[in-house]
PDB file of C-alpha atoms in Angstrom:
ATOM      1  CA  MET A   1     -14.365 -42.276 -82.342  1.00 67.00           C
ATOM      2  CA  ARG A   2     -16.969 -43.925 -83.745  1.00 85.00           C
ATOM      3  CA  HIS A   3     -18.395 -44.441 -87.532  1.00 88.00           C
ATOM      4  CA  SER A   4     -21.945 -43.263 -85.614  1.00 89.00           C
ATOM      5  CA  GLN A   5     -20.727 -40.164 -83.927  1.00 92.00           C
ATOM      6  CA  LEU A   6     -18.893 -39.201 -87.349  1.00 93.00           C
ATOM      7  CA  LYS A   7     -22.051 -39.532 -89.391  1.00 92.00           C
ATOM      8  CA  ALA A   8     -24.320 -37.644 -86.949  1.00 94.00           C
ATOM      9  CA  PHE A   9     -21.494 -34.938 -87.168  1.00 94.00           C
ATOM     10  CA  HIS A  10     -21.189 -34.901 -90.728  1.00 94.00           C
ATOM     11  CA  HIS A  11     -24.841 -34.594 -91.645  1.00 94.00           C
ATOM     12  CA  VAL A  12     -25.419 -31.525 -88.835  1.00 94.00           C
ATOM     13  CA  ALA A  13     -22.547 -29.920 -90.847  1.00 94.00           C
ATOM     14  CA  LEU A  14     -23.988 -30.918 -94.084  1.00 92.00           C
ATOM     15  CA  LEU A  15     -27.832 -29.777 -93.748  1.00 92.00           C
ATOM     16  CA  GLY A  16     -27.283 -26.880 -91.411  1.00 92.00           C
ATOM     17  CA  GLY A  17     -29.195 -28.451 -88.411  1.00 92.00           C
ATOM     18  CA  PHE A  18     -29.656 -31.180 -85.595  1.00 92.00           C
ATOM     19  CA  SER A  19     -33.261 -31.138 -86.503  1.00 92.00           C
ATOM     20  CA  ARG A  20     -32.612 -31.932 -90.629  1.00 92.00           C
ATOM     21  CA  ALA A  21     -29.784 -34.588 -89.561  1.00 93.00           C
ATOM     22  CA  ALA A  22     -32.178 -36.516 -87.454  1.00 92.00           C
ATOM     23  CA  GLU A  23     -34.898 -36.438 -90.040  1.00 91.00           C
ATOM     24  CA  ALA A  24     -32.394 -37.494 -92.585  1.00 89.00           C
ATOM     25  CA  LEU A  25     -31.034 -40.489 -90.673  1.00 90.00           C
ATOM     26  CA  LEU A  26     -34.174 -41.383 -89.224  1.00 88.00           C
ATOM     27  CA  LEU A  27     -33.597 -40.878 -85.577  1.00 89.00           C
ATOM     28  CA  THR A  28     -34.409 -38.379 -83.133  1.00 91.00           C
ATOM     29  CA  GLN A  29     -32.685 -34.878 -82.121  1.00 91.00           C
ATOM     30  CA  PRO A  30     -31.548 -35.561 -78.961  1.00 91.00           C
ATOM     31  CA  ALA A  31     -29.819 -38.893 -79.970  1.00 90.00           C
ATOM     32  CA  ILE A  32     -27.797 -36.697 -82.892  1.00 93.00           C
ATOM     33  CA  SER A  33     -27.404 -34.296 -80.425  1.00 93.00           C
ATOM     34  CA  GLU A  34     -25.857 -37.160 -77.914  1.00 92.00           C
ATOM     35  CA  GLN A  35     -23.466 -38.630 -80.912  1.00 92.00           C
ATOM     36  CA  VAL A  36     -21.929 -35.200 -81.406  1.00 94.00           C
ATOM     37  CA  ARG A  37     -21.371 -34.263 -77.698  1.00 92.00           C
ATOM     38  CA  LYS A  38     -19.610 -37.487 -76.974  1.00 91.00           C
ATOM     39  CA  LEU A  39     -17.144 -36.919 -80.202  1.00 93.00           C
ATOM     40  CA  GLU A  40     -16.559 -33.363 -78.935  1.00 92.00           C
ATOM     41  CA  GLN A  41     -16.047 -34.878 -75.388  1.00 91.00           C
ATOM     42  CA  HIS A  42     -13.631 -37.597 -76.199  1.00 89.00           C
ATOM     43  CA  HIS A  43     -11.641 -34.951 -78.560  1.00 90.00           C
ATOM     44  CA  ASP A  44     -11.652 -32.386 -76.378  1.00 90.00           C
ATOM     45  CA  THR A  45     -12.925 -29.974 -79.142  1.00 92.00           C
ATOM     46  CA  LEU A  46     -15.665 -27.822 -79.889  1.00 94.00           C
ATOM     47  CA  LEU A  47     -17.187 -28.548 -83.559  1.00 94.00           C
ATOM     48  CA  PHE A  48     -20.066 -26.296 -83.594  1.00 94.00           C
ATOM     49  CA  HIS A  49     -20.900 -22.676 -82.371  1.00 93.00           C
ATOM     50  CA  ARG A  50     -24.700 -23.152 -80.887  1.00 89.00           C
ATOM     51  CA  GLU A  51     -25.916 -19.947 -81.009  1.00 84.00           C
ATOM     52  CA  ARG A  52     -29.921 -20.196 -80.310  1.00 78.00           C
ATOM     53  CA  LYS A  53     -31.433 -21.964 -83.319  1.00 77.00           C
ATOM     54  CA  ARG A  54     -28.483 -21.403 -84.811  1.00 87.00           C
ATOM     55  CA  ILE A  55     -25.194 -23.351 -85.540  1.00 92.00           C
ATOM     56  CA  ARG A  56     -22.210 -22.642 -86.997  1.00 93.00           C
ATOM     57  CA  LEU A  57     -18.804 -24.370 -87.641  1.00 95.00           C
ATOM     58  CA  THR A  58     -15.739 -23.857 -85.690  1.00 95.00           C
ATOM     59  CA  GLU A  59     -12.496 -23.913 -87.245  1.00 94.00           C
ATOM     60  CA  GLU A  60     -11.873 -27.287 -86.118  1.00 94.00           C
ATOM     61  CA  GLY A  61     -15.413 -28.240 -87.222  1.00 94.00           C
ATOM     62  CA  GLU A  62     -14.539 -27.231 -90.893  1.00 94.00           C
ATOM     63  CA  HIS A  63     -11.290 -28.734 -90.938  1.00 94.00           C
ATOM     64  CA  LEU A  64     -13.173 -32.295 -90.091  1.00 95.00           C
ATOM     65  CA  PHE A  65     -15.918 -31.293 -92.381  1.00 94.00           C
ATOM     66  CA  ARG A  66     -13.539 -31.480 -95.184  1.00 93.00           C
ATOM     67  CA  PHE A  67     -12.606 -35.115 -94.068  1.00 93.00           C
ATOM     68  CA  THR A  68     -15.860 -36.608 -93.567  1.00 94.00           C
ATOM     69  CA  LYS A  69     -17.022 -35.683 -96.961  1.00 93.00           C
ATOM     70  CA  GLN A  70     -14.223 -37.415 -98.307  1.00 91.00           C
ATOM     71  CA  TYR A  71     -14.414 -40.138 -95.724  1.00 90.00           C
ATOM     72  CA  PHE A  72     -18.181 -40.600 -96.352  1.00 89.00           C
ATOM     73  CA  GLU A  73     -17.933 -40.028-100.635  1.00 89.00           C
ATOM     74  CA  ILE A  74     -15.148 -43.189-100.224  1.00 88.00           C
ATOM     75  CA  GLU A  75     -17.972 -45.140 -98.106  1.00 84.00           C
ATOM     76  CA  GLN A  76     -20.666 -44.748-101.450  1.00 81.00           C
ATOM     77  CA  GLN A  77     -17.908 -45.701-103.538  1.00 80.00           C
ATOM     78  CA  ILE A  78     -17.283 -48.994-101.714  1.00 79.00           C
ATOM     79  CA  GLU A  79     -21.234 -49.644-101.970  1.00 75.00           C
ATOM     80  CA  GLU A  80     -21.553 -48.661-105.345  1.00 72.00           C
ATOM     81  CA  TYR A  81     -18.707 -51.185-106.168  1.00 70.00           C
ATOM     82  CA  MET A  82     -20.274 -53.892-103.895  1.00 65.00           C
ATOM     83  CA  SER A  83     -23.489 -53.637-105.055  1.00 61.00           C
ATOM     84  CA  SER A  84     -25.236 -55.312-107.743  1.00 52.00           C
ATOM     85  CA  THR A  85     -27.544 -52.136-108.552  1.00 53.00           C
ATOM     86  CA  SER A  86     -24.067 -50.351-109.432  1.00 51.00           C
ATOM     87  CA  ALA A  87     -24.575 -50.085-112.939  1.00 61.00           C
ATOM     88  CA  ALA A  88     -27.237 -46.677-112.735  1.00 70.00           C
ATOM     89  CA  VAL A  89     -25.742 -43.337-112.479  1.00 80.00           C
ATOM     90  CA  GLU A  90     -27.454 -41.147-110.357  1.00 82.00           C
ATOM     91  CA  GLY A  91     -27.046 -38.662-107.580  1.00 86.00           C
ATOM     92  CA  GLU A  92     -25.836 -34.926-107.845  1.00 91.00           C
ATOM     93  CA  LEU A  93     -23.543 -33.373-110.067  1.00 94.00           C
ATOM     94  CA  ARG A  94     -22.342 -29.917-109.169  1.00 95.00           C
ATOM     95  CA  ILE A  95     -20.351 -27.472-111.663  1.00 94.00           C
ATOM     96  CA  ILE A  96     -18.999 -24.250-111.496  1.00 93.00           C
ATOM     97  CA  ALA A  97     -17.814 -22.804-114.601  1.00 87.00           C
ATOM     98  CA  ASP A  98     -15.805 -18.931-115.077  1.00 79.00           C
ATOM     99  CA  SER A  99     -18.509 -19.286-118.275  1.00 73.00           C
ATOM    100  CA  ALA A 100     -20.926 -21.618-118.993  1.00 72.00           C
ATOM    101  CA  HIS A 101     -20.740 -21.500-122.891  1.00 73.00           C
ATOM    102  CA  HIS A 102     -18.013 -23.929-122.396  1.00 70.00           C
ATOM    103  CA  ILE A 103     -20.443 -26.226-120.536  1.00 79.00           C
ATOM    104  CA  THR A 104     -23.601 -26.097-122.459  1.00 79.00           C
ATOM    105  CA  ASP A 105     -22.992 -28.563-125.191  1.00 78.00           C
ATOM    106  CA  PHE A 106     -22.028 -31.526-122.743  1.00 86.00           C
ATOM    107  CA  LEU A 107     -25.021 -30.773-120.443  1.00 88.00           C
ATOM    108  CA  GLY A 108     -27.540 -31.496-122.857  1.00 87.00           C
ATOM    109  CA  LYS A 109     -25.922 -35.004-123.928  1.00 88.00           C
ATOM    110  CA  PHE A 110     -25.512 -35.640-120.104  1.00 91.00           C
ATOM    111  CA  ARG A 111     -28.674 -35.262-119.194  1.00 88.00           C
ATOM    112  CA  ALA A 112     -30.041 -37.375-122.126  1.00 88.00           C
ATOM    113  CA  HIS A 113     -28.030 -40.067-121.189  1.00 88.00           C
ATOM    114  CA  TYR A 114     -28.236 -39.781-117.264  1.00 89.00           C
ATOM    115  CA  PRO A 115     -31.791 -38.190-116.124  1.00 90.00           C
ATOM    116  CA  ASN A 116     -31.578 -39.546-112.445  1.00 89.00           C
ATOM    117  CA  VAL A 117     -28.601 -37.238-112.103  1.00 92.00           C
ATOM    118  CA  THR A 118     -29.355 -33.643-110.647  1.00 93.00           C
ATOM    119  CA  VAL A 119     -27.078 -31.499-112.240  1.00 93.00           C
ATOM    120  CA  THR A 120     -26.861 -27.709-110.444  1.00 94.00           C
ATOM    121  CA  LEU A 121     -24.625 -24.851-112.314  1.00 92.00           C
ATOM    122  CA  ARG A 122     -23.238 -21.713-110.758  1.00 89.00           C
ATOM    123  CA  THR A 123     -20.214 -19.486-112.262  1.00 85.00           C
ATOM    124  CA  GLY A 124     -16.811 -18.298-110.734  1.00 85.00           C
ATOM    125  CA  ASN A 125     -13.674 -17.405-111.284  1.00 84.00           C
ATOM    126  CA  THR A 126     -10.970 -19.524-111.879  1.00 85.00           C
ATOM    127  CA  GLU A 127      -9.274 -18.948-108.443  1.00 85.00           C
ATOM    128  CA  ASP A 128     -12.657 -19.699-106.530  1.00 88.00           C
ATOM    129  CA  ILE A 129     -13.242 -22.817-108.429  1.00 91.00           C
ATOM    130  CA  LEU A 130     -10.331 -24.553-107.862  1.00 92.00           C
ATOM    131  CA  ASP A 131     -11.171 -23.462-103.720  1.00 92.00           C
ATOM    132  CA  ASP A 132     -14.464 -25.241-104.249  1.00 93.00           C
ATOM    133  CA  LEU A 133     -13.127 -28.180-105.996  1.00 94.00           C
ATOM    134  CA  ARG A 134     -10.360 -28.869-103.221  1.00 93.00           C
ATOM    135  CA  ALA A 135     -13.355 -28.064-100.342  1.00 92.00           C
ATOM    136  CA  TYR A 136     -15.394 -30.778-102.146  1.00 92.00           C
ATOM    137  CA  ASN A 137     -18.307 -28.292-102.697  1.00 93.00           C
ATOM    138  CA  ALA A 138     -18.398 -29.167-106.738  1.00 94.00           C
ATOM    139  CA  GLU A 139     -17.442 -32.058-108.745  1.00 96.00           C
ATOM    140  CA  ILE A 140     -16.483 -30.532-112.002  1.00 95.00           C
ATOM    141  CA  GLY A 141     -15.145 -27.271-112.599  1.00 94.00           C
ATOM    142  CA  ILE A 142     -14.232 -25.098-115.971  1.00 90.00           C
ATOM    143  CA  VAL A 143     -11.296 -22.967-115.451  1.00 87.00           C
ATOM    144  CA  GLY A 144      -9.035 -20.646-117.530  1.00 78.00           C
ATOM    145  CA  SER A 145      -5.404 -22.803-116.715  1.00 69.00           C
ATOM    146  CA  LEU A 146      -4.177 -25.848-118.415  1.00 67.00           C
ATOM    147  CA  SER A 147      -1.792 -26.026-115.044  1.00 76.00           C
ATOM    148  CA  PRO A 148      -4.598 -25.960-112.399  1.00 79.00           C
ATOM    149  CA  GLY A 149      -1.880 -28.068-109.835  1.00 83.00           C
ATOM    150  CA  LYS A 150      -0.936 -31.840-109.420  1.00 88.00           C
ATOM    151  CA  ASP A 151      -3.954 -32.637-107.869  1.00 92.00           C
ATOM    152  CA  MET A 152      -6.036 -31.727-110.621  1.00 93.00           C
ATOM    153  CA  GLU A 153      -7.091 -33.814-113.756  1.00 92.00           C
ATOM    154  CA  ALA A 154      -7.620 -31.500-116.672  1.00 91.00           C
ATOM    155  CA  LEU A 155      -9.032 -32.312-120.159  1.00 91.00           C
ATOM    156  CA  THR A 156      -8.238 -29.340-122.383  1.00 87.00           C
ATOM    157  CA  LEU A 157     -11.221 -27.796-124.496  1.00 85.00           C
ATOM    158  CA  GLY A 158      -9.277 -25.757-126.803  1.00 80.00           C
ATOM    159  CA  GLU A 159      -7.471 -21.783-126.461  1.00 80.00           C
ATOM    160  CA  THR A 160      -9.129 -18.695-128.318  1.00 81.00           C
ATOM    161  CA  GLU A 161      -7.596 -14.926-128.209  1.00 86.00           C
ATOM    162  CA  ILE A 162      -8.574 -12.450-125.839  1.00 88.00           C
ATOM    163  CA  THR A 163     -10.705  -9.786-127.157  1.00 88.00           C
ATOM    164  CA  ALA A 164     -11.522  -6.523-126.022  1.00 91.00           C
ATOM    165  CA  PHE A 165     -15.073  -5.112-126.328  1.00 93.00           C
ATOM    166  CA  ALA A 166     -17.442  -2.073-126.234  1.00 92.00           C
ATOM    167  CA  ALA A 167     -20.922  -0.957-126.580  1.00 93.00           C
ATOM    168  CA  ARG A 168     -21.762   0.331-129.625  1.00 88.00           C
ATOM    169  CA  LYS A 169     -22.788   3.946-128.424  1.00 82.00           C
ATOM    170  CA  MET A 170     -19.185   4.254-127.489  1.00 80.00           C
ATOM    171  CA  ALA A 171     -17.412   6.167-129.364  1.00 65.00           C
ATOM    172  CA  LEU A 172     -13.945   4.873-129.364  1.00 62.00           C
ATOM    173  CA  SER A 173     -15.943   1.544-130.374  1.00 49.00           C
ATOM    174  CA  ASN A 174     -15.075   2.930-133.679  1.00 56.00           C
ATOM    175  CA  LYS A 175     -11.570   2.667-132.986  1.00 60.00           C
ATOM    176  CA  LYS A 176      -9.671  -0.476-134.153  1.00 73.00           C
ATOM    177  CA  PRO A 177      -7.409  -1.863-133.327  1.00 85.00           C
ATOM    178  CA  LEU A 178      -6.667  -1.125-129.395  1.00 87.00           C
ATOM    179  CA  THR A 179      -2.603  -1.245-128.287  1.00 90.00           C
ATOM    180  CA  LEU A 180      -2.324  -2.000-124.374  1.00 92.00           C
ATOM    181  CA  LYS A 181      -1.130   1.979-124.253  1.00 92.00           C
ATOM    182  CA  ASP A 182      -3.999   3.294-125.851  1.00 91.00           C
ATOM    183  CA  LEU A 183      -6.351   1.202-122.887  1.00 92.00           C
ATOM    184  CA  THR A 184      -3.915   2.773-120.319  1.00 93.00           C
ATOM    185  CA  GLU A 185      -6.370   6.164-120.659  1.00 91.00           C
ATOM    186  CA  MET A 186      -9.950   4.374-121.320  1.00 92.00           C
ATOM    187  CA  PRO A 187     -12.270   3.369-118.729  1.00 94.00           C
ATOM    188  CA  LEU A 188     -11.636  -0.376-117.882  1.00 95.00           C
ATOM    189  CA  ILE A 189     -14.588  -3.110-116.741  1.00 95.00           C
ATOM    190  CA  PHE A 190     -12.211  -5.774-115.199  1.00 95.00           C
ATOM    191  CA  ARG A 191     -13.538  -8.900-113.541  1.00 90.00           C
ATOM    192  CA  GLU A 192     -12.774  -9.686-109.778  1.00 87.00           C
ATOM    193  CA  VAL A 193      -8.811 -10.561-108.626  1.00 87.00           C
ATOM    194  CA  GLY A 194      -8.612 -13.958-109.442  1.00 81.00           C
ATOM    195  CA  SER A 195     -10.240 -13.528-112.941  1.00 84.00           C
ATOM    196  CA  LYS A 196      -7.729 -15.495-115.839  1.00 83.00           C
ATOM    197  CA  THR A 197      -8.267 -12.916-117.895  1.00 86.00           C
ATOM    198  CA  ARG A 198      -7.958 -10.213-116.249  1.00 91.00           C
ATOM    199  CA  GLN A 199      -4.399 -11.740-114.963  1.00 90.00           C
ATOM    200  CA  LYS A 200      -3.355 -12.296-118.172  1.00 89.00           C
ATOM    201  CA  LEU A 201      -4.290  -8.296-119.463  1.00 92.00           C
ATOM    202  CA  GLU A 202      -2.356  -7.478-116.239  1.00 93.00           C
ATOM    203  CA  ASP A 203       0.817  -9.594-117.098  1.00 93.00           C
ATOM    204  CA  ALA A 204       1.164  -8.649-120.267  1.00 92.00           C
ATOM    205  CA  ALA A 205       0.781  -4.845-119.701  1.00 93.00           C
ATOM    206  CA  ARG A 206       3.603  -4.941-117.017  1.00 94.00           C
ATOM    207  CA  LYS A 207       5.730  -6.781-119.747  1.00 93.00           C
ATOM    208  CA  GLN A 208       5.598  -3.502-121.663  1.00 93.00           C
ATOM    209  CA  GLY A 209       5.978  -1.410-118.501  1.00 95.00           C
ATOM    210  CA  LEU A 210       2.446  -0.408-118.324  1.00 94.00           C
ATOM    211  CA  THR A 211      -0.520  -0.846-115.681  1.00 94.00           C
ATOM    212  CA  LEU A 212      -3.898  -1.232-116.514  1.00 94.00           C
ATOM    213  CA  ARG A 213      -6.102   0.183-113.487  1.00 93.00           C
ATOM    214  CA  PRO A 214      -9.878  -0.642-113.662  1.00 94.00           C
ATOM    215  CA  ALA A 215     -12.825   1.739-113.605  1.00 95.00           C
ATOM    216  CA  ILE A 216     -14.994  -0.644-112.316  1.00 96.00           C
ATOM    217  CA  VAL A 217     -14.614  -4.210-110.985  1.00 95.00           C
ATOM    218  CA  ALA A 218     -17.785  -6.541-111.655  1.00 92.00           C
ATOM    219  CA  GLU A 219     -18.208 -10.035-110.410  1.00 87.00           C
ATOM    220  CA  GLY A 220     -18.460 -12.700-113.029  1.00 82.00           C
ATOM    221  CA  ARG A 221     -18.603 -12.460-116.652  1.00 82.00           C
ATOM    222  CA  GLU A 222     -22.180 -11.677-117.285  1.00 85.00           C
ATOM    223  CA  ALA A 223     -22.006  -8.230-114.799  1.00 89.00           C
ATOM    224  CA  VAL A 224     -19.159  -7.411-116.967  1.00 92.00           C
ATOM    225  CA  ARG A 225     -21.032  -7.601-120.137  1.00 91.00           C
ATOM    226  CA  GLU A 226     -23.857  -5.587-118.797  1.00 94.00           C
ATOM    227  CA  VAL A 227     -21.651  -2.954-117.340  1.00 95.00           C
ATOM    228  CA  VAL A 228     -20.095  -2.560-120.815  1.00 94.00           C
ATOM    229  CA  ALA A 229     -23.119  -2.442-122.658  1.00 94.00           C
ATOM    230  CA  SER A 230     -24.309   0.121-120.478  1.00 94.00           C
ATOM    231  CA  GLY A 231     -21.596   2.175-122.236  1.00 92.00           C
ATOM    232  CA  ALA A 232     -19.052   2.509-118.779  1.00 93.00           C
ATOM    233  CA  GLY A 233     -16.193   1.479-120.722  1.00 93.00           C
ATOM    234  CA  ILE A 234     -14.193  -1.412-122.355  1.00 94.00           C
ATOM    235  CA  GLY A 235     -14.428  -5.121-121.244  1.00 94.00           C
ATOM    236  CA  PHE A 236     -12.463  -8.132-121.950  1.00 92.00           C
ATOM    237  CA  VAL A 237     -13.241 -11.765-122.734  1.00 87.00           C
ATOM    238  CA  SER A 238     -11.964 -14.865-124.998  1.00 84.00           C
ATOM    239  CA  GLN A 239     -13.433 -14.814-128.311  1.00 80.00           C
ATOM    240  CA  ALA A 240     -14.644 -18.275-127.377  1.00 75.00           C
ATOM    241  CA  GLU A 241     -16.969 -16.579-124.850  1.00 78.00           C
ATOM    242  CA  TYR A 242     -17.699 -13.338-126.788  1.00 80.00           C
ATOM    243  CA  GLY A 243     -21.299 -14.878-128.239  1.00 77.00           C
ATOM    244  CA  HIS A 244     -23.466 -12.149-129.997  1.00 82.00           C
ATOM    245  CA  ASP A 245     -25.150  -9.297-128.766  1.00 85.00           C
ATOM    246  CA  ASP A 246     -26.100  -6.243-130.584  1.00 88.00           C
ATOM    247  CA  ARG A 247     -25.505  -3.914-128.070  1.00 92.00           C
ATOM    248  CA  LEU A 248     -21.687  -4.820-128.164  1.00 92.00           C
ATOM    249  CA  LYS A 249     -19.007  -4.386-130.699  1.00 91.00           C
ATOM    250  CA  ARG A 250     -15.668  -6.161-131.081  1.00 89.00           C
ATOM    251  CA  ILE A 251     -12.075  -4.741-130.754  1.00 89.00           C
ATOM    252  CA  PRO A 252      -8.893  -6.292-131.705  1.00 87.00           C
ATOM    253  CA  LEU A 253      -5.934  -5.605-129.589  1.00 88.00           C
ATOM    254  CA  SER A 254      -3.147  -5.184-131.441  1.00 87.00           C
ATOM    255  CA  ASP A 255       0.241  -5.336-129.937  1.00 82.00           C
ATOM    256  CA  VAL A 256       0.134  -8.335-128.109  1.00 81.00           C
ATOM    257  CA  ASP A 257      -1.121 -11.916-128.442  1.00 80.00           C
ATOM    258  CA  ILE A 258      -3.136 -13.424-125.582  1.00 84.00           C
ATOM    259  CA  THR A 259      -4.557 -16.551-125.686  1.00 83.00           C
ATOM    260  CA  MET A 260      -6.800 -18.189-122.983  1.00 80.00           C
ATOM    261  CA  SER A 261      -7.049 -21.913-122.694  1.00 81.00           C
ATOM    262  CA  GLU A 262     -10.233 -23.462-120.973  1.00 83.00           C
ATOM    263  CA  ALA A 263      -9.987 -26.910-119.205  1.00 88.00           C
ATOM    264  CA  LEU A 264     -12.419 -29.163-117.632  1.00 92.00           C
ATOM    265  CA  VAL A 265     -10.750 -30.402-114.373  1.00 94.00           C
ATOM    266  CA  HIS A 266     -11.806 -32.374-111.148  1.00 95.00           C
ATOM    267  CA  LEU A 267      -9.696 -33.507-108.112  1.00 94.00           C
ATOM    268  CA  VAL A 268      -7.550 -36.284-108.883  1.00 92.00           C
ATOM    269  CA  GLN A 269      -8.387 -38.242-105.878  1.00 90.00           C
ATOM    270  CA  ARG A 270     -12.014 -38.446-106.972  1.00 92.00           C
ATOM    271  CA  ARG A 271     -11.855 -39.562-110.355  1.00 89.00           C
ATOM    272  CA  ASP A 272     -13.259 -42.890-109.093  1.00 86.00           C
ATOM    273  CA  VAL A 273     -16.372 -41.264-108.151  1.00 89.00           C
ATOM    274  CA  LYS A 274     -19.160 -42.486-110.683  1.00 88.00           C
ATOM    275  CA  VAL A 275     -20.901 -39.353-111.375  1.00 92.00           C
ATOM    276  CA  ILE A 276     -17.401 -37.518-112.077  1.00 94.00           C
ATOM    277  CA  ARG A 277     -16.148 -40.604-114.332  1.00 92.00           C
ATOM    278  CA  THR A 278     -19.053 -40.914-116.377  1.00 92.00           C
ATOM    279  CA  PHE A 279     -19.091 -37.258-117.174  1.00 94.00           C
ATOM    280  CA  MET A 280     -15.729 -36.763-117.797  1.00 93.00           C
ATOM    281  CA  ASP A 281     -15.763 -39.905-120.145  1.00 92.00           C
ATOM    282  CA  LEU A 282     -18.623 -38.164-121.675  1.00 92.00           C
ATOM    283  CA  ALA A 283     -16.850 -34.919-122.630  1.00 90.00           C
ATOM    284  CA  ARG A 284     -14.123 -36.826-124.051  1.00 90.00           C
ATOM    285  CA  ASN A 285     -15.922 -38.551-126.367  1.00 88.00           C
ATOM    286  CA  ALA A 286     -17.833 -35.571-127.318  1.00 85.00           C
ATOM    287  CA  LEU A 287     -14.518 -33.727-128.076  1.00 84.00           C
ATOM    288  CA  LEU A 288     -13.372 -36.747-129.796  1.00 83.00           C
ATOM    289  CA  GLU A 289     -16.423 -36.502-132.178  1.00 80.00           C
ATOM    290  CA  LYS A 290     -16.097 -32.410-132.676  1.00 75.00           C
ATOM    291  CA  GLU A 291     -12.623 -33.387-133.864  1.00 74.00           C
ATOM    292  CA  LYS A 292     -13.263 -35.915-136.458  1.00 73.00           C
ATOM    293  CA  ARG A 293     -16.259 -33.651-138.089  1.00 72.00           C
ATOM    294  CA  THR A 294     -13.934 -30.387-138.134  1.00 66.00           C
ATOM    295  CA  GLY A 295     -10.536 -32.228-139.272  1.00 63.00           C
ATOM    296  CA  SER A 296      -8.748 -30.692-136.674  1.00 54.00           C
TER     297      SER A 296
END
């Protein structure tokens, strides 16, 4: 197995095709195809399903791709370490958050200091975020858990109570506060399985011998907000993420104290990736400055 074969495989998997990989590596398509063929032949393993003009990774290819992501990232770190110009921070930073609310303050400061870094931001639930971090599909995650696993390094962002909310036009929005027993008789709007907010509510209800069944399951916090605003039922969110929306009214929960903790996380083994280290240092300093201002 040669470095050139792994490099060819990695770029085909990363870019989704032999032509794109050849263009990125400044080689011909036949040369890239030959490198991948030799890698497969030498190990008697099929890495790609070739379907006319489309390709997709086999199960073995998926596993190898996860390893090559780590391999070439370490190679880049070595190059940066050995390079005299390594002081510059550039590249791509992929962030996945259970709510963009928790990251907006950091993003502005980060972009102002490091304009050569391209930042992409998408949302997901805690379970999906941790899966993507472990698969090297993102660098930073914001999750509703302070114990994401021993393979993760976490920076606590704080915690707030979970609250219910409903459309102002709904009659039940005038009833406050609500008990968990009240909720069993109401139309509930939940996020998908994997949401920490949903999990905490269901666990709290189970302790009281109750079962909360959603009337509607919506993927993502913004989708839940829009469904609730339509008058379809009651949603749930941490108070820090509630924000301001004239269409909605917050309804406290009376017989339960459920808090949502948020943390900034990344893989421990990637702590030396420059763009991750830089972002975490900036976030850590921003939190310290906030604590000094508020005296907390």
